């Protein structure tokens, strides 16, 4: 394909499943055209800088038992921890000192951390930063209270749009998950959502349905993450998710959600060195830096006990290698 061809003319935003499916499997020049179209879309939407988030993994207790996650309570090889509000605030101050504008609190689905989060949100807000939460399924009242205290956004990934696969792997209903997603929007908080690529039973058809489901939810943030087999879980012997399917899904999401925040997740880097740069090249525009203290983050094995931990230096180098800029904090 001659270099002078404008790739944006070759790939436009798909409008239905039969247009999404061939893009998911794009390879070679077609895949490069897809990525170039995604980057052009990101630029045209004015979101061509990389937003950094600082994540604090505040608790590794969880009520649920997702088949891919080592935080599930059945895994007794892991020491459990729950930070208090003072510990969270001290780390939030480090995040702010690094010039990062979003403090991201993440944990297992741990009701006992709710009062701690209620105390922490206003204190973090006083530092002048935004607050993003990823704490699982909560009551509508709890979501409302997070929002009223000052949390702006909440990530609740649906993981897969196939209700049977979801029920089988996660052990609870997809309908309940989607109801929570709506409650988050009504709270009101901006919604982040997304899927995992490489779960047992998924097909191209279900992956295309994932993208259509994300469209229905109209998220502000959307992600595609490759499956990573996790020690001490029922899915530990499964292979990793396909990186090309994941990158193509990221690029399709960019075409469909031009101004969304789309992360290049750490699991990409876990699969292949330079994987997060590949995510940025496919249209992503977010990197999440891990600020959990090392002794605790070793116990936060949501993806793998040997996961890739994103440092600020790694993020800066990744952004530079993609010839992008970091979004200034203010
Ligand atoms: S993925 Fe989240 S909800 Fe599921 S077991 Fe792990 S921490 Fe709990």
PDB file of C-alpha atoms in Angstrom, residues 16-17 20-21 24 156-166 169 174 178 193-219 221-227 245-246 249-250 252-253 256-257:
ATOM      1  CA  UNK A  16     -23.035  -2.795  13.146  1.00  0.00           C
ATOM      2  CA  UNK A  17     -21.707  -6.214  14.136  1.00  0.00           C
ATOM      3  CA  UNK A  20     -17.048  -4.732  13.569  1.00  0.00           C
ATOM      4  CA  UNK A  21     -16.121  -8.419  13.192  1.00  0.00           C
ATOM      5  CA  UNK A  24     -11.452  -7.293  15.069  1.00  0.00           C
ATOM      6  CA  UNK A 156     -17.472  -0.954  36.416  1.00  0.00           C
ATOM      7  CA  UNK A 157     -16.409  -3.228  33.581  1.00  0.00           C
ATOM      8  CA  UNK A 158     -18.987  -5.664  32.227  1.00  0.00           C
ATOM      9  CA  UNK A 159     -16.121  -8.021  31.201  1.00  0.00           C
ATOM     10  CA  UNK A 160     -18.269  -9.859  28.618  1.00  0.00           C
ATOM     11  CA  UNK A 161     -21.637  -9.092  27.041  1.00  0.00           C
ATOM     12  CA  UNK A 162     -22.550 -12.797  26.994  1.00  0.00           C
ATOM     13  CA  UNK A 163     -24.812 -13.320  30.005  1.00  0.00           C
ATOM     14  CA  UNK A 164     -24.071 -17.072  30.199  1.00  0.00           C
ATOM     15  CA  UNK A 165     -20.304 -16.652  30.065  1.00  0.00           C
ATOM     16  CA  UNK A 166     -20.526 -13.855  32.621  1.00  0.00           C
ATOM     17  CA  UNK A 169     -17.072 -17.074  35.187  1.00  0.00           C
ATOM     18  CA  UNK A 174     -24.746  -9.625  34.068  1.00  0.00           C
ATOM     19  CA  UNK A 178     -25.624  -3.462  34.069  1.00  0.00           C
ATOM     20  CA  UNK A 193     -16.604   0.162  31.373  1.00  0.00           C
ATOM     21  CA  UNK A 194     -15.085  -2.472  29.127  1.00  0.00           C
ATOM     22  CA  UNK A 195     -14.315  -6.106  28.466  1.00  0.00           C
ATOM     23  CA  UNK A 196     -11.697  -8.806  28.896  1.00  0.00           C
ATOM     24  CA  UNK A 197     -10.515 -10.548  25.733  1.00  0.00           C
ATOM     25  CA  UNK A 198      -9.676 -14.240  25.971  1.00  0.00           C
ATOM     26  CA  UNK A 199     -12.316 -15.604  28.359  1.00  0.00           C
ATOM     27  CA  UNK A 200     -13.478 -19.184  27.728  1.00  0.00           C
ATOM     28  CA  UNK A 201     -16.491 -19.346  25.406  1.00  0.00           C
ATOM     29  CA  UNK A 202     -15.951 -15.944  23.799  1.00  0.00           C
ATOM     30  CA  UNK A 203     -16.224 -15.772  20.018  1.00  0.00           C
ATOM     31  CA  UNK A 204     -15.742 -12.999  17.497  1.00  0.00           C
ATOM     32  CA  UNK A 205     -19.480 -12.558  17.651  1.00  0.00           C
ATOM     33  CA  UNK A 206     -19.498 -12.020  21.435  1.00  0.00           C
ATOM     34  CA  UNK A 207     -16.517  -9.647  21.219  1.00  0.00           C
ATOM     35  CA  UNK A 208     -18.386  -7.568  18.635  1.00  0.00           C
ATOM     36  CA  UNK A 209     -21.421  -7.649  20.954  1.00  0.00           C
ATOM     37  CA  UNK A 210     -19.159  -6.337  23.737  1.00  0.00           C
ATOM     38  CA  UNK A 211     -18.446  -3.238  21.683  1.00  0.00           C
ATOM     39  CA  UNK A 212     -22.134  -2.752  20.930  1.00  0.00           C
ATOM     40  CA  UNK A 213     -22.972  -3.133  24.618  1.00  0.00           C
ATOM     41  CA  UNK A 214     -20.373  -0.499  25.467  1.00  0.00           C
ATOM     42  CA  UNK A 215     -22.081   1.770  22.937  1.00  0.00           C
ATOM     43  CA  UNK A 216     -25.417   1.314  24.695  1.00  0.00           C
ATOM     44  CA  UNK A 217     -23.834   2.314  28.004  1.00  0.00           C
ATOM     45  CA  UNK A 218     -22.374   5.507  26.463  1.00  0.00           C
ATOM     46  CA  UNK A 219     -19.306   5.463  28.712  1.00  0.00           C
ATOM     47  CA  UNK A 221     -14.044   5.697  29.552  1.00  0.00           C
ATOM     48  CA  UNK A 222     -13.863   2.350  27.797  1.00  0.00           C
ATOM     49  CA  UNK A 223     -11.259  -0.390  27.902  1.00  0.00           C
ATOM     50  CA  UNK A 224     -10.316  -3.705  26.367  1.00  0.00           C
ATOM     51  CA  UNK A 225      -7.943  -5.843  28.409  1.00  0.00           C
ATOM     52  CA  UNK A 226      -6.304  -9.110  27.420  1.00  0.00           C
ATOM     53  CA  UNK A 227      -7.000 -12.056  29.707  1.00  0.00           C
ATOM     54  CA  UNK A 245      -7.701  -8.839  19.046  1.00  0.00           C
ATOM     55  CA  UNK A 246      -7.220  -6.546  22.039  1.00  0.00           C
ATOM     56  CA  UNK A 249     -10.803  -3.724  19.880  1.00  0.00           C
ATOM     57  CA  UNK A 250      -9.106  -0.624  21.347  1.00  0.00           C
ATOM     58  CA  UNK A 252     -12.540   0.160  17.085  1.00  0.00           C
ATOM     59  CA  UNK A 253     -13.549   1.715  20.404  1.00  0.00           C
ATOM     60  CA  UNK A 256     -16.847   4.664  18.017  1.00  0.00           C
ATOM     61  CA  UNK A 257     -16.003   6.802  21.076  1.00  0.00           C
TER      62      UNK A 257
END
